[in-house]
mmCIF file of C-alpha atoms in Angstrom:
data_model
loop_
_atom_site.group_PDB
_atom_site.id
_atom_site.type_symbol
_atom_site.label_atom_id
_atom_site.label_comp_id
_atom_site.label_asym_id
_atom_site.label_seq_id
_atom_site.Cartn_x
_atom_site.Cartn_y
_atom_site.Cartn_z
ATOM 1 C CA MET T 1 0.000 0.000 0.000
ATOM 2 C CA SER T 2 1.622 3.169 -1.145
ATOM 3 C CA ASP T 3 1.592 6.259 1.020
ATOM 4 C CA THR T 4 3.111 8.495 -1.636
ATOM 5 C CA SER T 5 0.066 10.700 -2.197
ATOM 6 C CA HIS T 6 -0.438 11.269 1.510
ATOM 7 C CA THR T 7 3.201 12.087 2.231
ATOM 8 C CA GLN T 8 3.125 14.601 -0.622
ATOM 9 C CA THR T 9 0.112 16.244 1.020
ATOM 10 C CA TYR T 10 1.652 15.965 4.484
ATOM 11 C CA PRO T 11 5.425 16.164 3.822
ATOM 12 C CA SER T 12 6.235 16.572 7.520
ATOM 13 C CA LEU T 13 5.219 12.923 7.963
ATOM 14 C CA ASN T 14 8.490 11.882 6.334
ATOM 15 C CA GLY T 15 10.607 13.665 8.903
ATOM 16 C CA ILE T 16 8.538 12.334 11.801
ATOM 17 C CA ARG T 17 8.834 8.780 10.471
ATOM 18 C CA VAL T 18 12.605 8.823 9.943
ATOM 19 C CA LEU T 19 13.389 10.595 13.224
ATOM 20 C CA SER T 20 11.204 8.058 15.043
ATOM 21 C CA LEU T 21 13.119 5.246 13.365
ATOM 22 C CA LEU T 22 16.451 6.780 14.410
ATOM 23 C CA TRP T 23 15.139 7.067 17.971
ATOM 24 C CA ILE T 24 14.273 3.354 17.946
ATOM 25 C CA ILE T 25 17.694 2.437 16.531
ATOM 26 C CA SER T 26 19.321 4.499 19.280
ATOM 27 C CA GLY T 27 17.301 2.681 21.929
ATOM 28 C CA HIS T 28 18.078 -0.761 20.532
ATOM 29 C CA THR T 29 21.776 0.102 20.209
ATOM 30 C CA SER T 30 21.914 0.775 23.925
ATOM 31 C CA GLN T 31 19.507 -1.953 25.011
ATOM 32 C CA LEU T 32 21.028 -4.850 23.089
ATOM 33 C CA ALA T 33 24.582 -3.855 24.006
ATOM 34 C CA SER T 34 23.574 -3.930 27.674
ATOM 35 C CA VAL T 35 21.887 -7.322 27.294
ATOM 36 C CA PHE T 36 24.840 -8.920 25.529
ATOM 37 C CA ASN T 37 28.198 -7.795 26.767
ATOM 38 C CA LEU T 38 28.758 -4.634 28.826
ATOM 39 C CA ASP T 39 31.599 -4.778 31.324
ATOM 40 C CA ASN T 40 30.265 -1.779 33.287
ATOM 41 C CA SER T 41 26.508 -2.378 33.283
ATOM 42 C CA PHE T 42 26.040 -0.637 36.635
ATOM 43 C CA GLU T 43 27.441 2.587 35.226
ATOM 44 C CA TRP T 44 25.208 2.212 32.168
ATOM 45 C CA LYS T 45 22.147 1.764 34.384
ATOM 46 C CA SER T 46 23.004 4.677 36.654
ATOM 47 C CA ARG T 47 23.560 7.052 33.750
ATOM 48 C CA VAL T 48 21.467 6.008 30.764
ATOM 49 C CA LEU T 49 18.401 4.814 32.688
ATOM 50 C CA GLU T 50 18.364 7.480 35.380
ATOM 51 C CA LYS T 51 19.170 10.809 33.744
ATOM 52 C CA PRO T 52 16.543 12.672 31.661
ATOM 53 C CA ILE T 53 19.204 13.873 29.224
ATOM 54 C CA TYR T 54 19.357 10.311 27.847
ATOM 55 C CA PHE T 55 15.694 10.271 26.779
ATOM 56 C CA TYR T 56 16.905 9.904 23.180
ATOM 57 C CA THR T 57 17.928 6.358 24.021
ATOM 58 C CA LEU T 58 16.317 4.473 26.948
ATOM 59 C CA SER T 59 15.846 7.062 29.664
ATOM 60 C CA GLY T 60 12.263 7.849 30.680
ATOM 61 C CA PRO T 61 9.304 6.347 28.772
ATOM 62 C CA VAL T 62 10.339 3.320 26.721
ATOM 63 C CA TYR T 63 10.342 3.609 22.915
ATOM 64 C CA LEU T 64 7.897 6.466 22.313
ATOM 65 C CA GLY T 65 9.139 6.382 18.719
ATOM 66 C CA VAL T 66 7.105 3.190 18.269
ATOM 67 C CA ASP T 67 3.967 5.070 19.305
ATOM 68 C CA SER T 68 4.778 7.734 16.726
ATOM 69 C CA PHE T 69 4.852 4.928 14.148
ATOM 70 C CA PHE T 70 1.481 3.621 15.346
ATOM 71 C CA PHE T 71 0.037 7.128 15.009
ATOM 72 C CA LEU T 72 1.392 7.536 11.474
ATOM 73 C CA SER T 73 0.114 4.107 10.466
ATOM 74 C CA GLY T 74 -3.380 4.853 11.764
ATOM 75 C CA PHE T 75 -3.404 8.254 10.092
ATOM 76 C CA LEU T 76 -2.244 6.994 6.685
ATOM 77 C CA GLY T 77 -4.452 3.896 6.809
ATOM 78 C CA ALA T 78 -7.552 5.937 7.612
ATOM 79 C CA LYS T 79 -6.692 8.439 4.865
ATOM 80 C CA THR T 80 -6.394 5.599 2.366
ATOM 81 C CA PHE T 81 -9.715 4.039 3.320
ATOM 82 C CA LEU T 82 -11.447 7.435 3.342
ATOM 83 C CA ASN T 83 -10.252 7.993 -0.220
ATOM 84 C CA MET T 84 -11.544 4.557 -1.213
ATOM 85 C CA SER T 85 -14.900 5.402 0.360
ATOM 86 C CA GLU T 86 -15.118 8.758 -1.422
ATOM 87 C CA ASP T 87 -14.303 7.119 -4.756
ATOM 88 C CA SER T 88 -17.251 4.747 -4.148
ATOM 89 C CA GLY T 89 -19.692 7.547 -3.421
ATOM 90 C CA ASN T 90 -19.241 7.568 0.378
ATOM 91 C CA GLU T 91 -20.062 3.888 0.616
ATOM 92 C CA VAL T 92 -18.265 1.133 2.494
ATOM 93 C CA THR T 93 -18.671 -2.274 0.871
ATOM 94 C CA MET T 94 -17.323 -5.703 1.712
ATOM 95 C CA GLY T 95 -15.314 -5.620 -1.506
ATOM 96 C CA MET T 96 -13.588 -2.436 -0.316
ATOM 97 C CA VAL T 97 -12.780 -4.024 3.038
ATOM 98 C CA VAL T 98 -11.296 -7.127 1.420
ATOM 99 C CA LYS T 99 -9.275 -4.985 -0.995
ATOM 100 C CA TYR T 100 -7.979 -2.828 1.844
ATOM 101 C CA ILE T 101 -6.921 -5.833 3.957
ATOM 102 C CA TYR T 102 -5.261 -7.478 0.949
ATOM 103 C CA ARG T 103 -3.320 -4.309 0.193
ATOM 104 C CA ARG T 104 -2.174 -4.146 3.802
ATOM 105 C CA LEU T 105 -0.997 -7.754 3.751
ATOM 106 C CA LYS T 106 0.750 -7.137 0.440
ATOM 107 C CA ARG T 107 2.491 -4.159 1.993
ATOM 108 C CA ILE T 108 3.920 -5.865 5.080
ATOM 109 C CA GLN T 109 4.120 -9.624 4.622
ATOM 110 C CA PRO T 110 6.414 -10.227 1.600
ATOM 111 C CA LEU T 111 9.375 -8.358 3.085
ATOM 112 C CA HIS T 112 8.568 -9.497 6.628
ATOM 113 C CA LEU T 113 8.540 -13.191 5.694
ATOM 114 C CA ALA T 114 11.472 -12.865 3.295
ATOM 115 C CA SER T 115 13.591 -11.209 5.991
ATOM 116 C CA ILE T 116 13.389 -14.283 8.249
ATOM 117 C CA PRO T 117 15.152 -16.852 5.993
ATOM 118 C CA LEU T 118 17.565 -14.160 4.803
ATOM 119 C CA SER T 119 18.525 -13.395 8.404
ATOM 120 C CA ILE T 120 18.848 -17.072 9.335
ATOM 121 C CA ALA T 121 21.000 -17.736 6.271
ATOM 122 C CA LEU T 122 23.267 -14.805 7.146
ATOM 123 C CA ILE T 123 23.623 -15.738 10.789
ATOM 124 C CA SER T 124 24.226 -19.426 10.026
ATOM 125 C CA LEU T 125 27.323 -18.430 8.047
ATOM 126 C CA VAL T 126 28.805 -16.301 10.814
ATOM 127 C CA ARG T 127 31.553 -17.492 13.124
ATOM 128 C CA TRP T 128 30.111 -16.419 16.443
ATOM 129 C CA GLY T 129 32.047 -15.021 19.355
ATOM 130 C CA VAL T 130 31.552 -15.946 22.993
ATOM 131 C CA PHE T 131 28.239 -14.028 23.220
ATOM 132 C CA TRP T 132 26.339 -16.088 20.682
ATOM 133 C CA GLU T 133 23.766 -17.773 22.971
ATOM 134 C CA LEU T 134 21.097 -15.074 22.761
ATOM 135 C CA PRO T 135 21.054 -14.678 18.965
ATOM 136 C CA LYS T 136 21.187 -18.463 18.551
ATOM 137 C CA HIS T 137 18.131 -18.803 20.781
ATOM 138 C CA GLN T 138 16.349 -16.091 18.774
ATOM 139 C CA TRP T 139 16.803 -17.877 15.470
ATOM 140 C CA ASP T 140 16.270 -21.369 16.880
ATOM 141 C CA SER T 141 12.831 -20.173 17.954
ATOM 142 C CA CYS T 142 11.968 -19.673 14.294
ATOM 143 C CA LYS T 143 11.915 -23.460 13.872
ATOM 144 C CA HIS T 144 9.051 -23.707 16.347
ATOM 145 C CA VAL T 145 6.969 -20.507 16.073
ATOM 146 C CA TRP T 146 7.446 -19.402 12.449
ATOM 147 C CA TRP T 147 3.706 -19.860 11.971
ATOM 148 C CA ALA T 148 3.054 -16.937 14.319
ATOM 149 C CA ASN T 149 4.852 -14.631 11.886
ATOM 150 C CA VAL T 150 2.844 -16.015 8.963
ATOM 151 C CA LEU T 151 -0.446 -15.545 10.823
ATOM 152 C CA LEU T 152 0.644 -12.173 12.272
ATOM 153 C CA ILE T 153 0.016 -13.182 15.873
ATOM 154 C CA THR T 154 3.543 -12.757 17.245
ATOM 155 C CA ASN T 155 2.166 -10.242 19.744
ATOM 156 C CA PHE T 156 0.572 -13.190 21.542
ATOM 157 C CA VAL T 157 3.811 -15.212 21.638
ATOM 158 C CA SER T 158 6.276 -14.624 24.454
ATOM 159 C CA VAL T 159 9.001 -12.200 23.368
ATOM 160 C CA SER T 160 11.659 -14.554 24.736
ATOM 161 C CA ASP T 161 10.417 -17.432 22.555
ATOM 162 C CA SER T 162 9.396 -15.593 19.400
ATOM 163 C CA CYS T 163 10.923 -15.628 15.943
ATOM 164 C CA THR T 164 12.236 -12.087 15.314
ATOM 165 C CA GLY T 165 10.923 -10.580 18.532
ATOM 166 C CA TRP T 166 10.454 -7.146 16.942
ATOM 167 C CA ALA T 167 7.709 -8.532 14.660
ATOM 168 C CA TRP T 168 5.180 -7.970 17.474
ATOM 169 C CA TYR T 169 4.807 -4.462 16.038
ATOM 170 C CA LEU T 170 3.670 -5.796 12.657
ATOM 171 C CA SER T 171 1.077 -8.062 14.266
ATOM 172 C CA ASN T 172 -0.369 -5.213 16.319
ATOM 173 C CA ASP T 173 -0.325 -2.880 13.357
ATOM 174 C CA PHE T 174 -2.223 -5.360 11.176
ATOM 175 C CA HIS T 175 -4.820 -6.021 13.905
ATOM 176 C CA PHE T 176 -5.306 -2.292 14.327
ATOM 177 C CA HIS T 177 -5.847 -1.820 10.589
ATOM 178 C CA LEU T 178 -8.753 -4.264 10.764
ATOM 179 C CA THR T 179 -10.651 -1.662 12.824
ATOM 180 C CA ILE T 180 -10.317 1.118 10.246
ATOM 181 C CA PRO T 181 -13.088 -0.083 7.884
ATOM 182 C CA LEU T 182 -15.532 -0.388 10.783
ATOM 183 C CA LEU T 183 -14.790 3.085 12.146
ATOM 184 C CA ILE T 184 -14.952 4.682 8.687
ATOM 185 C CA PHE T 185 -18.228 2.861 8.053
ATOM 186 C CA LEU T 186 -19.626 4.380 11.261
ATOM 187 C CA TYR T 187 -18.265 7.769 10.259
ATOM 188 C CA VAL T 188 -20.066 7.573 6.910
ATOM 189 C CA LYS T 189 -23.352 6.180 8.273
ATOM 190 C CA ALA T 190 -23.663 7.423 11.856
ATOM 191 C CA LYS T 191 -21.132 9.977 13.104
ATOM 192 C CA ARG T 192 -22.511 10.042 16.648
ATOM 193 C CA VAL T 193 -22.184 6.283 16.922
ATOM 194 C CA MET T 194 -18.616 6.565 15.662
ATOM 195 C CA ILE T 195 -17.813 9.205 18.292
ATOM 196 C CA ALA T 196 -19.239 6.950 20.989
ATOM 197 C CA ALA T 197 -17.293 3.953 19.668
ATOM 198 C CA VAL T 198 -14.021 5.889 19.522
ATOM 199 C CA THR T 199 -14.559 7.210 23.040
ATOM 200 C CA MET T 200 -15.231 3.720 24.363
ATOM 201 C CA LEU T 201 -12.136 2.361 22.601
ATOM 202 C CA PHE T 202 -9.940 5.065 24.131
ATOM 203 C CA ILE T 203 -11.368 4.368 27.580
ATOM 204 C CA ALA T 204 -11.097 0.589 27.214
ATOM 205 C CA SER T 205 -7.464 0.707 26.106
ATOM 206 C CA ALA T 206 -6.464 3.162 28.840
ATOM 207 C CA LEU T 207 -8.390 1.273 31.511
ATOM 208 C CA ALA T 208 -6.951 -2.127 30.523
ATOM 209 C CA THR T 209 -3.413 -0.751 30.587
ATOM 210 C CA THR T 210 -3.944 1.076 33.874
ATOM 211 C CA LEU T 211 -5.351 -1.991 35.622
ATOM 212 C CA LEU T 212 -2.589 -4.243 34.280
ATOM 213 C CA SER T 213 0.024 -1.765 35.417
ATOM 214 C CA TYR T 214 -1.466 -1.396 38.868
ATOM 215 C CA PHE T 215 -1.962 -5.081 39.665
ATOM 216 C CA LEU T 216 1.321 -6.228 38.073
ATOM 217 C CA LYS T 217 3.157 -3.134 39.359
ATOM 218 C CA LEU T 218 4.683 -2.500 35.963
ATOM 219 C CA SER T 219 7.565 -0.090 35.676
ATOM 220 C CA ILE T 220 6.857 3.135 33.797
ATOM 221 C CA ARG T 221 10.469 3.265 32.647
ATOM 222 C CA TYR T 222 12.837 0.630 31.310
ATOM 223 C CA PRO T 223 12.191 -2.381 33.586
ATOM 224 C CA ARG T 224 15.103 -3.324 35.842
ATOM 225 C CA GLY T 225 13.455 -5.327 38.645
ATOM 226 C CA GLU T 226 13.401 -9.062 39.211
ATOM 227 C CA SER T 227 13.059 -11.292 36.151
ATOM 228 C CA GLN T 228 9.326 -11.986 36.466
ATOM 229 C CA SER T 229 8.583 -8.272 36.726
ATOM 230 C CA ARG T 230 10.644 -7.576 33.597
ATOM 231 C CA MET T 231 8.931 -10.410 31.731
ATOM 232 C CA ASN T 232 5.497 -9.103 32.744
ATOM 233 C CA TYR T 233 6.415 -5.716 31.321
ATOM 234 C CA TRP T 234 7.343 -7.023 27.872
ATOM 235 C CA VAL T 235 4.839 -9.895 27.601
ATOM 236 C CA GLU T 236 1.715 -8.661 29.390
ATOM 237 C CA TYR T 237 1.884 -4.974 28.509
ATOM 238 C CA TYR T 238 4.416 -3.812 25.936
ATOM 239 C CA THR T 239 3.469 -6.136 23.061
ATOM 240 C CA LYS T 240 -0.279 -6.458 23.628
ATOM 241 C CA PRO T 241 -2.679 -4.752 21.194
ATOM 242 C CA TYR T 242 -5.185 -3.637 23.839
ATOM 243 C CA CYS T 243 -2.386 -1.705 25.567
ATOM 244 C CA ARG T 244 -0.973 -0.111 22.408
ATOM 245 C CA TYR T 245 -4.092 0.804 20.416
ATOM 246 C CA GLY T 246 -4.410 4.395 21.673
ATOM 247 C CA PRO T 247 -1.814 6.075 19.396
ATOM 248 C CA PHE T 248 -3.177 4.262 16.341
ATOM 249 C CA LEU T 249 -6.689 5.430 17.207
ATOM 250 C CA VAL T 250 -5.415 8.999 17.521
ATOM 251 C CA GLY T 251 -4.160 8.669 13.939
ATOM 252 C CA ILE T 252 -7.580 7.515 12.715
ATOM 253 C CA VAL T 253 -9.342 10.379 14.480
ATOM 254 C CA ILE T 254 -6.953 13.012 13.097
ATOM 255 C CA ALA T 255 -7.324 11.621 9.565
ATOM 256 C CA ILE T 256 -11.106 11.957 9.833
ATOM 257 C CA MET T 257 -10.877 15.443 11.344
ATOM 258 C CA LEU T 258 -8.575 16.712 8.591
ATOM 259 C CA ALA T 259 -10.758 15.268 5.845
ATOM 260 C CA LYS T 260 -13.063 18.283 5.684
ATOM 261 C CA ASN T 261 -11.990 21.136 7.964
ATOM 262 C CA ARG T 262 -9.146 23.413 8.952
ATOM 263 C CA TYR T 263 -8.691 23.944 12.669
ATOM 264 C CA ILE T 264 -5.949 26.564 13.086
ATOM 265 C CA LYS T 265 -7.488 29.900 12.081
ATOM 266 C CA ASN T 266 -4.878 32.436 13.251
ATOM 267 C CA LYS T 267 -1.416 32.845 14.746
ATOM 268 C CA ALA T 268 -2.719 33.024 18.312
ATOM 269 C CA GLN T 269 -4.228 29.549 17.961
ATOM 270 C CA ALA T 270 -1.011 28.345 16.352
ATOM 271 C CA VAL T 271 1.082 29.632 19.260
ATOM 272 C CA ALA T 272 -1.297 28.001 21.732
ATOM 273 C CA GLY T 273 -1.086 24.759 19.746
ATOM 274 C CA TRP T 274 2.705 24.729 19.773
ATOM 275 C CA LEU T 275 2.807 25.475 23.494
ATOM 276 C CA CYS T 276 0.373 22.624 24.157
ATOM 277 C CA ALA T 277 2.310 20.140 21.996
ATOM 278 C CA LEU T 278 5.664 20.984 23.556
ATOM 279 C CA LEU T 279 4.241 21.012 27.082
ATOM 280 C CA ILE T 280 2.640 17.602 26.559
ATOM 281 C CA MET T 281 5.930 16.129 25.302
ATOM 282 C CA PHE T 282 7.826 17.677 28.205
ATOM 283 C CA LEU T 283 5.383 16.291 30.764
ATOM 284 C CA VAL T 284 5.267 12.805 29.219
ATOM 285 C CA ILE T 285 9.056 12.528 29.483
ATOM 286 C CA CYS T 286 9.546 14.275 32.831
ATOM 287 C CA LEU T 287 6.688 12.625 34.747
ATOM 288 C CA ALA T 288 8.366 9.266 34.212
ATOM 289 C CA PHE T 289 11.179 10.493 36.479
ATOM 290 C CA VAL T 290 8.858 12.038 39.065
ATOM 291 C CA LEU T 291 6.297 9.289 39.652
ATOM 292 C CA ASP T 292 7.148 6.451 42.013
ATOM 293 C CA ASP T 293 6.881 3.062 40.307
ATOM 294 C CA THR T 294 8.797 0.928 42.805
ATOM 295 C CA PRO T 295 6.814 -2.238 43.690
ATOM 296 C CA ALA T 296 6.784 -1.477 47.415
ATOM 297 C CA SER T 297 5.080 1.889 46.967
ATOM 298 C CA TYR T 298 3.452 1.650 43.554
ATOM 299 C CA SER T 299 0.881 4.415 43.159
ATOM 300 C CA ILE T 300 -2.327 4.707 41.171
ATOM 301 C CA ALA T 301 -0.814 7.815 39.554
ATOM 302 C CA SER T 302 1.934 5.643 38.054
ATOM 303 C CA ALA T 303 -0.645 3.179 36.721
ATOM 304 C CA ILE T 304 -2.707 5.981 35.175
ATOM 305 C CA TYR T 305 0.410 7.456 33.586
ATOM 306 C CA GLN T 306 1.232 4.052 32.098
ATOM 307 C CA GLY T 307 -2.325 3.801 30.805
ATOM 308 C CA VAL T 308 -2.436 7.123 28.948
ATOM 309 C CA HIS T 309 1.052 8.482 28.277
ATOM 310 C CA ARG T 310 1.533 6.800 24.890
ATOM 311 C CA THR T 311 -1.828 8.041 23.632
ATOM 312 C CA VAL T 312 -1.077 11.544 24.948
ATOM 313 C CA TRP T 313 2.301 11.468 23.194
ATOM 314 C CA ALA T 314 0.570 10.569 19.921
ATOM 315 C CA ALA T 315 -1.852 13.470 20.459
ATOM 316 C CA ALA T 316 1.134 15.849 20.694
ATOM 317 C CA ILE T 317 2.583 14.449 17.447
ATOM 318 C CA ALA T 318 -0.870 14.856 15.870
ATOM 319 C CA LEU T 319 -1.002 18.491 16.934
ATOM 320 C CA ILE T 320 2.404 19.134 15.372
ATOM 321 C CA LEU T 321 1.215 17.463 12.156
ATOM 322 C CA VAL T 322 -1.885 19.672 12.044
ATOM 323 C CA LEU T 323 0.146 22.828 12.690
ATOM 324 C CA CYS T 324 2.637 21.958 9.943
ATOM 325 C CA HIS T 325 -0.100 20.990 7.487
ATOM 326 C CA GLU T 326 -2.024 24.216 8.000
ATOM 327 C CA GLY T 327 0.997 26.462 7.477
ATOM 328 C CA TYR T 328 2.093 27.182 11.037
ATOM 329 C CA GLY T 329 5.089 24.858 11.240
ATOM 330 C CA GLY T 330 7.766 27.457 10.596
ATOM 331 C CA HIS T 331 11.352 26.229 10.510
ATOM 332 C CA LEU T 332 10.394 22.903 12.090
ATOM 333 C CA ASN T 333 8.065 22.148 9.176
ATOM 334 C CA THR T 334 10.865 23.057 6.769
ATOM 335 C CA MET T 335 13.167 20.639 8.574
ATOM 336 C CA LEU T 336 10.603 17.816 8.775
ATOM 337 C CA SER T 337 9.675 18.276 5.106
ATOM 338 C CA CYS T 338 13.265 18.190 3.854
ATOM 339 C CA ALA T 339 13.689 16.104 0.703
ATOM 340 C CA VAL T 340 16.215 13.768 2.325
ATOM 341 C CA TRP T 341 13.494 12.455 4.666
ATOM 342 C CA ASN T 342 11.347 11.585 1.653
ATOM 343 C CA VAL T 343 14.053 9.287 0.319
ATOM 344 C CA LEU T 344 14.749 7.633 3.681
ATOM 345 C CA SER T 345 11.063 7.227 4.549
ATOM 346 C CA LYS T 346 10.546 5.062 1.450
ATOM 347 C CA ILE T 347 12.965 2.484 2.856
ATOM 348 C CA SER T 348 11.964 2.909 6.520
ATOM 349 C CA TYR T 349 9.966 -0.334 6.670
ATOM 350 C CA ALA T 350 12.911 -2.385 5.433
ATOM 351 C CA CYS T 351 15.135 -0.503 7.871
ATOM 352 C CA TYR T 352 12.858 -1.373 10.769
ATOM 353 C CA LEU T 353 13.107 -5.072 9.930
ATOM 354 C CA ALA T 354 16.861 -4.972 9.297
ATOM 355 C CA HIS T 355 18.240 -2.901 12.160
ATOM 356 C CA PRO T 356 17.771 -5.459 15.008
ATOM 357 C CA VAL T 357 19.517 -8.119 12.910
ATOM 358 C CA ILE T 358 22.463 -5.791 12.320
ATOM 359 C CA ILE T 359 22.767 -4.918 16.015
ATOM 360 C CA ILE T 360 22.420 -8.557 17.148
ATOM 361 C CA LEU T 361 24.986 -9.617 14.558
ATOM 362 C CA TYR T 362 27.473 -7.019 15.770
ATOM 363 C CA CYS T 363 26.989 -7.918 19.429
ATOM 364 C CA GLY T 364 27.156 -11.645 18.784
ATOM 365 C CA LEU T 365 30.462 -11.328 16.918
ATOM 366 C CA GLN T 366 32.236 -9.740 19.882
ATOM 367 C CA GLU T 367 34.839 -11.798 21.711
ATOM 368 C CA THR T 368 35.404 -9.373 24.583
ATOM 369 C CA LEU T 369 33.138 -7.305 26.802
ATOM 370 C CA PHE T 370 32.104 -3.877 25.553
ATOM 371 C CA HIS T 371 32.864 -0.828 27.715
ATOM 372 C CA TYR T 372 30.065 1.729 27.964
ATOM 373 C CA GLN T 373 30.967 5.341 27.228
ATOM 374 C CA ASP T 374 28.817 7.968 25.569
ATOM 375 C CA ILE T 375 31.248 8.281 22.679
ATOM 376 C CA ASN T 376 31.308 4.526 22.168
ATOM 377 C CA MET T 377 27.509 4.345 22.079
ATOM 378 C CA PHE T 378 27.377 7.294 19.708
ATOM 379 C CA TYR T 379 29.790 5.612 17.298
ATOM 380 C CA LEU T 380 27.796 2.396 17.508
ATOM 381 C CA PHE T 381 24.597 4.309 16.776
ATOM 382 C CA ILE T 382 26.143 6.004 13.729
ATOM 383 C CA GLY T 383 27.520 2.712 12.429
ATOM 384 C CA HIS T 384 24.275 0.808 12.997
ATOM 385 C CA SER T 385 22.286 3.601 11.332
ATOM 386 C CA VAL T 386 24.484 3.710 8.218
ATOM 387 C CA LEU T 387 24.400 -0.079 7.857
ATOM 388 C CA THR T 388 20.649 -0.088 8.491
ATOM 389 C CA PHE T 389 19.865 2.430 5.755
ATOM 390 C CA THR T 390 22.241 0.690 3.327
ATOM 391 C CA THR T 391 20.647 -2.688 4.015
ATOM 392 C CA GLY T 392 17.164 -1.161 3.940
ATOM 393 C CA LEU T 393 17.824 0.296 0.501
ATOM 394 C CA ALA T 394 19.037 -3.073 -0.786
ATOM 395 C CA LEU T 395 16.038 -4.930 0.667
ATOM 396 C CA THR T 396 13.611 -2.372 -0.734
ATOM 397 C CA VAL T 397 15.080 -2.513 -4.230
ATOM 398 C CA MET T 398 15.719 -6.263 -4.435
ATOM 399 C CA VAL T 399 12.885 -7.716 -2.338
ATOM 400 C CA GLU T 400 10.075 -5.346 -1.421
ATOM 401 C CA ARG T 401 9.517 -3.539 -4.720
ATOM 402 C CA PRO T 402 9.715 -6.689 -6.912
ATOM 403 C CA PHE T 403 7.162 -8.430 -4.668
ATOM 404 C CA GLN T 404 4.895 -5.390 -4.840
ATOM 405 C CA ARG T 405 4.954 -5.535 -8.626
ATOM 406 C CA LEU T 406 4.393 -9.303 -8.729
ATOM 407 C CA LEU T 407 1.351 -9.058 -6.431
ATOM 408 C CA CYS T 408 -0.313 -6.164 -8.231
#
């Protein structure tokens, strides 16, 4: 499913997408290095996980860049289905739904499924160092749970036992896209019912996440407690669709809102909008350091934060998108709409699939422990990013695009 027409209409989407991807690569660079082979892990924990200045990696809320991706996916998916509905005279038919789902599968599955044997073939040829156990376990799992990737249900398989653990995002994303036709149908036929349905979905997602967080005492930052607590974080909360639907739903709502109207009428409203967006982002990051999420004194405020902060973050990104689209983005819109982002955004999906393999491969090849320093992590991030975009370009040209043409 091509997003070209939408990104031409909303060029700032390209910058948001690529910067979110770089944020995720930065987080995985730090996270996977710490899991594999740091010789000073206590220093890494005390600096990277505790200080707000390291929010660009793993400090504060975990992987907000993923929620930006969910927002963009919901926004672009809803825009696509709205266009299909308008072309059919504001009707939603079963044929349209089937076509939309097929196009979504055609967009994500060929490269997703092709990346698994390619990764296994690459890793099987590598002479591993002493830190090979974790990557070996990751790929051995593919022998047993490959079917979860085919069926796009990896979000219901334990992260520790999954084949390509990062594929949970694709499963959630596909499940979320199944809700778009229903919500657009309600929008076309009964707007008040749609508003009620959207409200209930927001409440249900926030409530489910809040209750899970409170009863399991889930950390609101990168989990560092005992092993069961860490596993609960990744398995029961982080990868589950009912906990991650909020940002995607924000994208759907914004797509519908921008279909007909303009919302920023003057500079005063634009200034207020920018202040709100920046304040929301500031609070989402800073509250993670203020609220007490230790198991012994876990508060309801921490659970509520966990339940809503990702959706609130997506709302701030949505506000920035609206401001840029309606001509009040200023220099930030110029930066986000830069032509270089357009090129990189076209290979961003392949980059998302490739970057964990590159990082795992690098870590698994090491024969000595890695010493954490900011400059070392920065060099790793630069190297992983360059290799990721190079590999992403190759996968897009040699795998993704040919499959897209074959399945047309």
